Short mmCIF file of C-alpha atoms in Angstrom, two decimals:
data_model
loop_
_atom_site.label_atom_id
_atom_site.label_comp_id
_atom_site.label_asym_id
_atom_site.label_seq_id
_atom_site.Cartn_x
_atom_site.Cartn_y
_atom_site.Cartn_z
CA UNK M 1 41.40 124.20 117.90
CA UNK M 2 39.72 121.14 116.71
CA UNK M 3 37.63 119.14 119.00
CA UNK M 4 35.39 116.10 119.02
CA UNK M 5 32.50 116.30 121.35
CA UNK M 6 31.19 112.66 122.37
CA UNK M 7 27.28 112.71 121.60
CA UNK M 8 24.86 112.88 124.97
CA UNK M 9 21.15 113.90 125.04
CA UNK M 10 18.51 116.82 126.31
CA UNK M 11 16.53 116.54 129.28
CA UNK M 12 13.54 115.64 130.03
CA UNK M 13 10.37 117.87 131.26
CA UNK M 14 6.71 117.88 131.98
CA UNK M 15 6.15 121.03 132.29
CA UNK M 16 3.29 121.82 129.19
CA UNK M 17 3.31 125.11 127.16
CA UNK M 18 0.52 127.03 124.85
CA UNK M 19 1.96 127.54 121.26
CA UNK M 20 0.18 129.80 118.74
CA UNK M 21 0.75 132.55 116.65
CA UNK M 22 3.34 135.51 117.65
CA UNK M 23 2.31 139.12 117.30
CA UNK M 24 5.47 140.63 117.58
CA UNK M 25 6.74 142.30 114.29
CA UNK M 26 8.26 145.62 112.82
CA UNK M 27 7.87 148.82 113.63
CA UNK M 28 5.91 150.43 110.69
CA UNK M 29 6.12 153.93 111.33
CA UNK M 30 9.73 153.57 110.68
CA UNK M 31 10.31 150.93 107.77
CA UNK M 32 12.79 148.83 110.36
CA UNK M 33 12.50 145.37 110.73
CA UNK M 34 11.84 145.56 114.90
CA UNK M 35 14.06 141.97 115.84
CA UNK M 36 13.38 140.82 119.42
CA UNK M 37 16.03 139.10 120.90
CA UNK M 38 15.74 137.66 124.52
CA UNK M 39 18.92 136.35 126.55
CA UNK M 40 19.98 135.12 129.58
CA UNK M 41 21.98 137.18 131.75
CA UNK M 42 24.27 134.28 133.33
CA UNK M 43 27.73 134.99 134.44
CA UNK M 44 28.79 136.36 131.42
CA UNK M 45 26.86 139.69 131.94
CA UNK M 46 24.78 141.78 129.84
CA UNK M 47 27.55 144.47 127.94
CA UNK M 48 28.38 142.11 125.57
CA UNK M 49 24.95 142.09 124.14
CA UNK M 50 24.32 145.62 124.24
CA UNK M 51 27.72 145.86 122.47
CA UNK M 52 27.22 143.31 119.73
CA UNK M 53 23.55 144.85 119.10
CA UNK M 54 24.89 147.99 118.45
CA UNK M 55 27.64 146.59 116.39
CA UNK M 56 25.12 144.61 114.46
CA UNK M 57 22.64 147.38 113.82
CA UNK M 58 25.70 149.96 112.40
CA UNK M 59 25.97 147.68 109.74
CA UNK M 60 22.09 146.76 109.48
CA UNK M 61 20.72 150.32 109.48
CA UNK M 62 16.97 148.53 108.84
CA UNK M 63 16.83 146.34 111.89
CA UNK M 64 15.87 147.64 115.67
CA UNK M 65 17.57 144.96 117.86
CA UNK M 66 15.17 145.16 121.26
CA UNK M 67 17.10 142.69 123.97
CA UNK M 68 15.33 141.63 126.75
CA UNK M 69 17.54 140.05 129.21
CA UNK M 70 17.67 139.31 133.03
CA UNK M 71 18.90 136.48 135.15
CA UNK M 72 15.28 134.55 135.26
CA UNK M 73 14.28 135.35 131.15
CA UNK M 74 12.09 132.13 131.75
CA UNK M 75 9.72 133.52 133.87
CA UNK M 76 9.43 136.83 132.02
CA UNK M 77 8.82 135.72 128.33
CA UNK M 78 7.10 132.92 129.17
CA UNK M 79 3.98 134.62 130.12
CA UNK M 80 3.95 136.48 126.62
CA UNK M 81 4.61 133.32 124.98
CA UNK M 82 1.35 131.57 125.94
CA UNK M 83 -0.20 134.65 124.64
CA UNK M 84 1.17 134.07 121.54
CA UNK M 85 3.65 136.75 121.67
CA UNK M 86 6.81 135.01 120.75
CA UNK M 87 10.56 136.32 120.66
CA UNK M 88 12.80 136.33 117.53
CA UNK M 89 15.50 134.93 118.98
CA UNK M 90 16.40 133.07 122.21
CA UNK M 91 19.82 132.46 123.52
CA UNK M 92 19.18 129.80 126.29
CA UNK M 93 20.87 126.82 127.12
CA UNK M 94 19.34 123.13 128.37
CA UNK M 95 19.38 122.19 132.20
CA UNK M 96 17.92 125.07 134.16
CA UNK M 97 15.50 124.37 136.39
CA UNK M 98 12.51 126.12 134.34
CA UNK M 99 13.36 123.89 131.59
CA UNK M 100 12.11 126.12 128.97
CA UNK M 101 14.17 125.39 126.19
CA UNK M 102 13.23 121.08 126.82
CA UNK M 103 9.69 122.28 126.84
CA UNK M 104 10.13 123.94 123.20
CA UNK M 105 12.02 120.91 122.31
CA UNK M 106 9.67 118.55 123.35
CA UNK M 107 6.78 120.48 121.89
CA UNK M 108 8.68 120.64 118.79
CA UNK M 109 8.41 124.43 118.76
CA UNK M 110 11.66 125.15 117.79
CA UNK M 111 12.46 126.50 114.05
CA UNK M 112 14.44 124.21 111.86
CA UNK M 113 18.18 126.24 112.10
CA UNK M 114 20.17 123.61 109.69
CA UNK M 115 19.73 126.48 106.48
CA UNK M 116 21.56 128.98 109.12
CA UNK M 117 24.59 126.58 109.02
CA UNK M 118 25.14 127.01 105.10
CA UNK M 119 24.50 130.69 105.26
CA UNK M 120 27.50 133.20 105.09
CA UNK M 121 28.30 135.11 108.06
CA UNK M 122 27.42 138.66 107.63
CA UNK M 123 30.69 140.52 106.73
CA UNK M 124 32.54 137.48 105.53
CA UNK M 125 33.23 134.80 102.67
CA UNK M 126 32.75 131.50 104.86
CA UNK M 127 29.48 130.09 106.42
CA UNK M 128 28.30 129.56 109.95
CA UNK M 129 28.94 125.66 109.53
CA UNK M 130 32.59 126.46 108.26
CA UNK M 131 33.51 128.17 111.05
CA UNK M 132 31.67 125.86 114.13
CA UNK M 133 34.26 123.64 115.73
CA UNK M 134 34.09 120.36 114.20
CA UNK M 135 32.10 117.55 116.34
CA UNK M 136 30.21 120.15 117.92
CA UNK M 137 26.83 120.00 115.66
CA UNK M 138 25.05 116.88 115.03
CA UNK M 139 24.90 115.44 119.13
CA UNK M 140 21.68 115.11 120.28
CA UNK M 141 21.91 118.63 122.11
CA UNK M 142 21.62 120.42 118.99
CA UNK M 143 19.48 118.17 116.93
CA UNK M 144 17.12 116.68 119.64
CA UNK M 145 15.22 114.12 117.60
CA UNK M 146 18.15 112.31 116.73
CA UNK M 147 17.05 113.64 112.60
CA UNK M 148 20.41 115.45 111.09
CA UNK M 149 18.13 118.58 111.43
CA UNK M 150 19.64 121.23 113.95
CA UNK M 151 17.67 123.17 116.24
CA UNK M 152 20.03 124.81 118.68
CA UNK M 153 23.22 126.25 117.54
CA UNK M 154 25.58 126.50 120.13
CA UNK M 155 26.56 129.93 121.38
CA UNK M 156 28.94 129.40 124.21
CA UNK M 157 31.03 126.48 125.13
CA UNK M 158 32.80 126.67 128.22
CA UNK M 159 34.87 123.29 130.29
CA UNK M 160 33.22 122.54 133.84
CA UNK M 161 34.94 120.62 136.12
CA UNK M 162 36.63 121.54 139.91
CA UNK M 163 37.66 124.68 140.73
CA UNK M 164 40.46 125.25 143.67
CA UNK M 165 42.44 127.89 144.51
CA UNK M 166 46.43 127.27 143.03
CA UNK M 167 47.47 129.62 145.89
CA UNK M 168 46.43 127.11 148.54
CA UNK M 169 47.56 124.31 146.99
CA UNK M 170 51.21 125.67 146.45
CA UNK M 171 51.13 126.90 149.77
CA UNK M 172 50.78 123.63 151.52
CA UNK M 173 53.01 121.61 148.97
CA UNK M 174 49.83 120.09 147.44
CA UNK M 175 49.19 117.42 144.17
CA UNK M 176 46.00 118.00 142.73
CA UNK M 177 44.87 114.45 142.98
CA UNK M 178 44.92 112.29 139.85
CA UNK M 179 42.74 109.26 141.62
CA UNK M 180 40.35 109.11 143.94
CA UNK M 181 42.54 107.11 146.51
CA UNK M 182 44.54 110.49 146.30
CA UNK M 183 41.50 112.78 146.53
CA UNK M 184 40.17 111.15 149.96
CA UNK M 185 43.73 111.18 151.07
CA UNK M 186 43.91 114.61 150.43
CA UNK M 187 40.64 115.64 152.31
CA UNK M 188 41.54 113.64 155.21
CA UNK M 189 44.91 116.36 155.13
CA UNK M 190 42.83 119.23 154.86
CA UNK M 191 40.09 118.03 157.69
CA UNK M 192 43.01 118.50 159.72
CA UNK M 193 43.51 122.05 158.79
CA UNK M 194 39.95 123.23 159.10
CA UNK M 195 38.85 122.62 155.10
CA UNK M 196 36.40 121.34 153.69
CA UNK M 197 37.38 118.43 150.40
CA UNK M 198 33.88 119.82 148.93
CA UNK M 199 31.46 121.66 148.38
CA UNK M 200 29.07 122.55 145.77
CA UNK M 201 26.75 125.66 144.77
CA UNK M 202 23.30 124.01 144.71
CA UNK M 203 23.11 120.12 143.50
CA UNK M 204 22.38 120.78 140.10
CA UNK M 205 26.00 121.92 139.75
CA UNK M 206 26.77 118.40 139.93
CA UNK M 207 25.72 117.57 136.61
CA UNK M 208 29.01 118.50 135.22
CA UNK M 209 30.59 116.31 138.31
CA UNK M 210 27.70 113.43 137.19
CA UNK M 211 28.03 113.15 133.76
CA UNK M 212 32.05 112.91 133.45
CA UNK M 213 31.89 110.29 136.73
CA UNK M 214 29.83 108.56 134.97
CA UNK M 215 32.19 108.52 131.30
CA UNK M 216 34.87 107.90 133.95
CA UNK M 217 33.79 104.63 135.31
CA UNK M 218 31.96 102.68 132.69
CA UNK M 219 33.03 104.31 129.25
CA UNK M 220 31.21 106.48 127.05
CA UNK M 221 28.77 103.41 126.13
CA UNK M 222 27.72 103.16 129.72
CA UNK M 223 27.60 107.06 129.59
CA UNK M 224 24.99 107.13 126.83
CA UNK M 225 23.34 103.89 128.38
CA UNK M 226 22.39 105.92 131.58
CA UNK M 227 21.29 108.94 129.52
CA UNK M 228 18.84 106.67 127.30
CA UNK M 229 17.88 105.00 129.93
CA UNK M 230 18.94 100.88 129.33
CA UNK M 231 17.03 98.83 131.29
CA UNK M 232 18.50 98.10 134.76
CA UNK M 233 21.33 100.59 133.98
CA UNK M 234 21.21 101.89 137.64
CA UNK M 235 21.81 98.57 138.99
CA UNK M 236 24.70 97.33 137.50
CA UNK M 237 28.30 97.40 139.22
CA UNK M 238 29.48 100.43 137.58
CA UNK M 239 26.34 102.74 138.58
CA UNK M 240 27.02 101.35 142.33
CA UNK M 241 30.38 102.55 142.22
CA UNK M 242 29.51 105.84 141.19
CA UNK M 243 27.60 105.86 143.43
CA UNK M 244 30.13 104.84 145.83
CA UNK M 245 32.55 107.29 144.65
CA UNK M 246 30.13 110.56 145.21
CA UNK M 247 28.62 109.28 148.77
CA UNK M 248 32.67 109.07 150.02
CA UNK M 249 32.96 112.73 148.84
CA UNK M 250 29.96 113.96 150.08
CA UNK M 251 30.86 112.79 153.56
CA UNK M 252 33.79 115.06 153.03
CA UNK M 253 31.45 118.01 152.34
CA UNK M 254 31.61 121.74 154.08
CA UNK M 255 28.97 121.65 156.47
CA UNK M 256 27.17 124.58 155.55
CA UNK M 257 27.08 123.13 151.65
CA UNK M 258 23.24 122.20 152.17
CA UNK M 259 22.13 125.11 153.85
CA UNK M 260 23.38 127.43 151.07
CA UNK M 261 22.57 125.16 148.43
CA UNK M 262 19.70 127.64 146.80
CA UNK M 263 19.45 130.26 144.49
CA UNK M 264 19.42 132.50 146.65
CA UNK M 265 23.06 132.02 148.99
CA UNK M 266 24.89 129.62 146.42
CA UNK M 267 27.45 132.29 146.45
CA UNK M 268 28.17 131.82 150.06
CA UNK M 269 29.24 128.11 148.87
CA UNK M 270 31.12 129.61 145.94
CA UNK M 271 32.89 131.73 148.35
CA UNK M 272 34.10 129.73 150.48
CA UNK M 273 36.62 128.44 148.11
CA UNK M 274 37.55 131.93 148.01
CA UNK M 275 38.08 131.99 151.22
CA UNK M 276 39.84 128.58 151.52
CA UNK M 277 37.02 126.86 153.65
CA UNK M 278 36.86 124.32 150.97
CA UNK M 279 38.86 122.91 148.17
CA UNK M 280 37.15 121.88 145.39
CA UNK M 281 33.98 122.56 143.78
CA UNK M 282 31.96 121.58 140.60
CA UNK M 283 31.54 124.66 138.16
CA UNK M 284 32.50 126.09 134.93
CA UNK M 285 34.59 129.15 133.50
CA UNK M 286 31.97 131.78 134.15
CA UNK M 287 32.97 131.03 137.88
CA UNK M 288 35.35 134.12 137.34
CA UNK M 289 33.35 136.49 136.65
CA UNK M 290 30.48 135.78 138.57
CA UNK M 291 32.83 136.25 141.90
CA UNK M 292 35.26 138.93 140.00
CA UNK M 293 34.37 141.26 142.91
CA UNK M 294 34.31 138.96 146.05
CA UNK M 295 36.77 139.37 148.48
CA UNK M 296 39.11 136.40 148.64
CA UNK M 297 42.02 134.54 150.83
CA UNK M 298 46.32 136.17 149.85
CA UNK M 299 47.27 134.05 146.88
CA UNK M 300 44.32 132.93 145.13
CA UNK M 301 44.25 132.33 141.73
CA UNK M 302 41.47 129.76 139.85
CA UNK M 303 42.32 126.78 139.09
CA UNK M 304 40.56 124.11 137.28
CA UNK M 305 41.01 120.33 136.90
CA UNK M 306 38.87 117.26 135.94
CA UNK M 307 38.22 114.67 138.30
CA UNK M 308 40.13 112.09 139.28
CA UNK M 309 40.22 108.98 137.12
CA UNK M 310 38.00 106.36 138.09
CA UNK M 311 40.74 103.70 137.53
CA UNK M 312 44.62 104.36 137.35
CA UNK M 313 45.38 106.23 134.02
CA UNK M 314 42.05 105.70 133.07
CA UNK M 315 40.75 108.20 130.38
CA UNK M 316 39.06 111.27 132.06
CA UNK M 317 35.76 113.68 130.49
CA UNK M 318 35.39 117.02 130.61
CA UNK M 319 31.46 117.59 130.71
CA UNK M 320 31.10 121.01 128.17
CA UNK M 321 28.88 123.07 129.16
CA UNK M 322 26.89 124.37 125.92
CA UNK M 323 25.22 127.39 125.74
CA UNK M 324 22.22 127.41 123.04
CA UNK M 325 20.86 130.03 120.44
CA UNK M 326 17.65 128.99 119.46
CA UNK M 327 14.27 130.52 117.69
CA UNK M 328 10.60 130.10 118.13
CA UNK M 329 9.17 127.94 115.26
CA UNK M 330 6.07 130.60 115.77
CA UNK M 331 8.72 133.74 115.36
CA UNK M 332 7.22 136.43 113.46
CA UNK M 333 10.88 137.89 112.05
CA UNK M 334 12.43 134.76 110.74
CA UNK M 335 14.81 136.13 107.89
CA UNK M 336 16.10 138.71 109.86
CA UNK M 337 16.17 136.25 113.06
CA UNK M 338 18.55 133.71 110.88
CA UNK M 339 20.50 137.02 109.64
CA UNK M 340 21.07 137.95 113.32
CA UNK M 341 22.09 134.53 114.34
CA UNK M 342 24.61 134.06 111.59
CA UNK M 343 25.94 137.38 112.50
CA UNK M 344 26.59 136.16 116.35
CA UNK M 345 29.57 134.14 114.87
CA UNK M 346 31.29 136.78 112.89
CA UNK M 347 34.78 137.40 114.15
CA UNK M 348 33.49 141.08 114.83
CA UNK M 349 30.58 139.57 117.78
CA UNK M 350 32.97 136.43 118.74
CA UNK M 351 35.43 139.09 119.62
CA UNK M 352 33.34 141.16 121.79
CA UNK M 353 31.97 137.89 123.48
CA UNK M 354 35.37 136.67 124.34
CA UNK M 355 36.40 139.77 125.85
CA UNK M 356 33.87 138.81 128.68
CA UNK M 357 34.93 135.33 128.52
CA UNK M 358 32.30 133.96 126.66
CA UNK M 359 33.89 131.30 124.60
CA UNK M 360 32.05 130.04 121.07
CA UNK M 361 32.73 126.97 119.47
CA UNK M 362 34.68 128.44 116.74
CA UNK M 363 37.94 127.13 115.23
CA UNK M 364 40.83 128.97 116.36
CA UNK M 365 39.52 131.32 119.10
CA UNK M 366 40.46 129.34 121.95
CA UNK M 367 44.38 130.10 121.04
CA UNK M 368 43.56 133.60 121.09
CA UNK M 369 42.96 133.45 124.74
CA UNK M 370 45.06 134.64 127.76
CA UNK M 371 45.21 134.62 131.24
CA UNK M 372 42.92 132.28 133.23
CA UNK M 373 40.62 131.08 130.38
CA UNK M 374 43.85 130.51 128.15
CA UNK M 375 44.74 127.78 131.27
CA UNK M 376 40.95 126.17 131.45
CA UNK M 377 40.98 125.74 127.93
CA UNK M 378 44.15 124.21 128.20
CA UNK M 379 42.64 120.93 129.55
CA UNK M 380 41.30 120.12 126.07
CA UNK M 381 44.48 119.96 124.86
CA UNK M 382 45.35 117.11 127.05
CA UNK M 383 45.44 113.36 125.00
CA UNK M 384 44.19 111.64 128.36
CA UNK M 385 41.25 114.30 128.33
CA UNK M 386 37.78 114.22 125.88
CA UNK M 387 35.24 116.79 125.74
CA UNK M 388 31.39 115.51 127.13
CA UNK M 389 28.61 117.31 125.94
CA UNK M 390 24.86 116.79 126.72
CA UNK M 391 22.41 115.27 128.95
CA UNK M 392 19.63 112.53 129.62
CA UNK M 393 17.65 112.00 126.07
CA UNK M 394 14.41 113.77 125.67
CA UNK M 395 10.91 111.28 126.35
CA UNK M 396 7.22 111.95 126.52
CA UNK M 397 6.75 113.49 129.98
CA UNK M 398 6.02 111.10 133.27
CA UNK M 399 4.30 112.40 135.80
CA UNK M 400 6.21 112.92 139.07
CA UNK M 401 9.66 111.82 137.68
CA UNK M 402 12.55 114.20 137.27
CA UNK M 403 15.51 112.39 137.14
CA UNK M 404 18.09 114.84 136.90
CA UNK M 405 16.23 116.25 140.38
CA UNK M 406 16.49 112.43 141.72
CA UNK M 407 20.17 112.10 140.28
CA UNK M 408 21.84 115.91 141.46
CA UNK M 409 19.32 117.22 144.23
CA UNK M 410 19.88 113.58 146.45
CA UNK M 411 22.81 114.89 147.53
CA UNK M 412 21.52 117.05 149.96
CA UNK M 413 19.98 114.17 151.28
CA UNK M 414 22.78 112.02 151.27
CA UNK M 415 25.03 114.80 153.44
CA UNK M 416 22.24 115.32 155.82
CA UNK M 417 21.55 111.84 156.64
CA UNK M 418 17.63 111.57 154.97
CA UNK M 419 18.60 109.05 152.83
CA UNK M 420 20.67 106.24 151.75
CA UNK M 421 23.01 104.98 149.33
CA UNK M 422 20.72 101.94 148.68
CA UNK M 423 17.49 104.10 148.30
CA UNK M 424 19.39 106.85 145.87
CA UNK M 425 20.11 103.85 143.54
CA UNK M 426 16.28 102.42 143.71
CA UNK M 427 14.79 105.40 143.49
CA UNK M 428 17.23 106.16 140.33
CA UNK M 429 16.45 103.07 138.60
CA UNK M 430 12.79 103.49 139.12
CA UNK M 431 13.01 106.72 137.79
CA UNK M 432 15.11 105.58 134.67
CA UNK M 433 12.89 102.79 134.08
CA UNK M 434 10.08 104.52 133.85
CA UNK M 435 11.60 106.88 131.26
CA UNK M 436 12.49 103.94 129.40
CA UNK M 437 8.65 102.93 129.23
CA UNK M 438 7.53 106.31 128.05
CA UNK M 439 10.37 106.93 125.37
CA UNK M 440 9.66 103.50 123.62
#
């Protein structure tokens, strides 16, 4: 499958790290080439690492593959890493809330991976860059200084949008609503029945809800205007109506959205689309497997549409979430590092990955898939429908200013009644402005 991906940024960070010089390294005794490898253990789980390392090393008899993964890898290599004791190889992607992979971008501490994209996959004829879905290199989330250098090599690519359950919907003789006058209409149905229009897991889920609103209303110009920060770009009409649109639907939020919204009961806000409290809610594929187990209402079965179009049969963006493989310009292991990465997007480790439904960017994989991710997938296929990737554009930090925070984490403000409308915008603008100022 062949897709475009329309070109966004990276975020933006203060948050200062120590480089120097790694001490990792082989294991001597032995001869092997020791290869550190540190992941993220999101929804996807952990097997299919263990799996693909072990697959890797039967064919590289000379390389120990040591994986260190866990659900906060942030806070336990980044310790090691300001004492100069660097990973090989990071997989990682942009927009969690430790922002280490922004901090390594904006420290420019990130090896140069453009040689990986010429080099042949282990096993096979073609290279890396042959086999990448086209569009998908070359946006400013995998070469961050805007240089046609690449940094981060995308590992996963996955469509967020709304989740619902098709069970409900069927039940009750529902549309899933192609506008927003439709969407509102439909909440006002549900309110009668006891549900909930929205809900979300914590706020920063709504950067997948953010960034295609905001391709929605103004275009994918005013979508890279508000992630480079124009001057004024929060106060013209279509930022306000944005803004319009998301303070309507958070009216229509569960009322226990906010309370859960934290890392630590976001589940209890994923589950109660499970358990039909709620209808919709901003997320992407790995929602399946993170709640695989939970208990759930007669009927369910995921579903997944984009939002509704800002204006009728306007064109509608599907913010891609990309997952990011990446490697410590300080590294000790950097042949074998590049060897391993190239090796990630073999058909032998894209197979294992999408057996746990962790999709790469590689032509014709996505028609390979069944079952639920077959159907989310699906919405690419769709003329009406373009793939977003990205974020706000990387600047020299500015003390006290998060904007994504001001942008997603207002919400909870705006459904308890702290703040308003009018204040979300200023204090957005500000914020924008003054990233303006320091990227210049």
């Amino acid at each position: 499958m062949r897709r475009s991906f329309a070109l966004a940024g990276t975020a933006v960070t203060a948050l200062a790290l120590l480089v120097g010089c790694s001490s990792g390294g082989g294991d001597a005794g032995s001869g092997k080439t020791t290869l550190k490898v540190a992941a993220l253990e999101g929804g996807y789980g952990r097997d299919m690492y263990t799996q693909v390392i072990k697959a890797y090393e039967a064919s590289h008899p000379d390389v120990d593959v040591q994986l260190q993964i866990s659900k906060s890898i942030e806070d336990e290599i980044t310790p090691n890493m300001k004492a100069g004791k660097y990973p090989d190889v990071v997989v990682l992607g942009q927009g969690r809330k430790a922002a280490l992979t922004e901090t390594l971008v904006k420290d420019k501490a990130l090896e140069d991976l453009t040689p990986v994209l010429g080099t042949k996959v282990p096993g096979e004829d073609g290279t890396v860059g042959d086999k990448l879905t086209q569009g998908v290199i070359g946006n400013l989330n995998t070469n961050p200084y805007g240089t046609d250098k690449t940094y981060l090599l995308p590992m996963y690519y996955a469509p967020t949008g709304l989740f619902y359950n098709q069970g409900l919907f069927e039940k009750n003789g529902w549309k899933v609503p192609s506008t927003w006058d439709e969407m509102f209409a439909l909440g006002d149905k549900a309110k009668k029945q006891g549900i909930a229009l929205f809900t979300y897991p914590t706020a920063g889920y709504l950067d997948s809800y953010f960034y295609a609103l905001l391709a929605d209303v103004g275009g994918e110009q005013f979508y890279n205007d508000v992630m480079t920060y124009k001057k004024d770009v929060w106060k013209t009409a279509n930022a306000r109506k944005a803004l319009d649109l998301t303070t309507k639907l958070l009216s229509y939020a569960s009322e226990s959205t906010v309370g859960y919204a934290n890392e630590q009961d976001f589940t209890k806000n994923q589950q109660s689309i499970l358990d039909n409290k709620a209808l919709f809610m901003p997320n992407g594929t790995w929602i399946t497997g993170e709640m695989a187990d939970a208990p759930r209402a007669d009927g369910f079965a995921w579903g997944l549409t984009t939002l509704p179009a800002a204006t009728d049969g306007g064109k509608r963006y599907l913010t891609t979430s990309v997952e990011s493989v990446w490697m410590p310009s300080a590294a000790r292991n950097k042949d074998a590092a590049k060897d391993f990465i190239a090796y990630l997007y073999s058909d032998e480790a894209t197979e294992i990955f999408a057996k746990s439904n962790a999709i790469q960017p590689v032509e014709g994989i996505a028609n390979s898939l069944t079952g639920e991710s077959a159907e989310f997938y699906k919405l690419y296929e769709d003329s009406s429908v373009s793939a977003l990737v990205g974020g706000f554009a990387s600047t020299a930090p500015v003390q006290g200013v998060d904007i994504k925070a001001t942008l997603f984490d207002t919400a909870n403000s705006i459904i308890s009644g702290d703040t308003t409308e009018s204040a979300w915008q200023s204090a957005l603008n500000d914020a924008s402005e003054k990233l303006r100022q320091a990227g210049n």
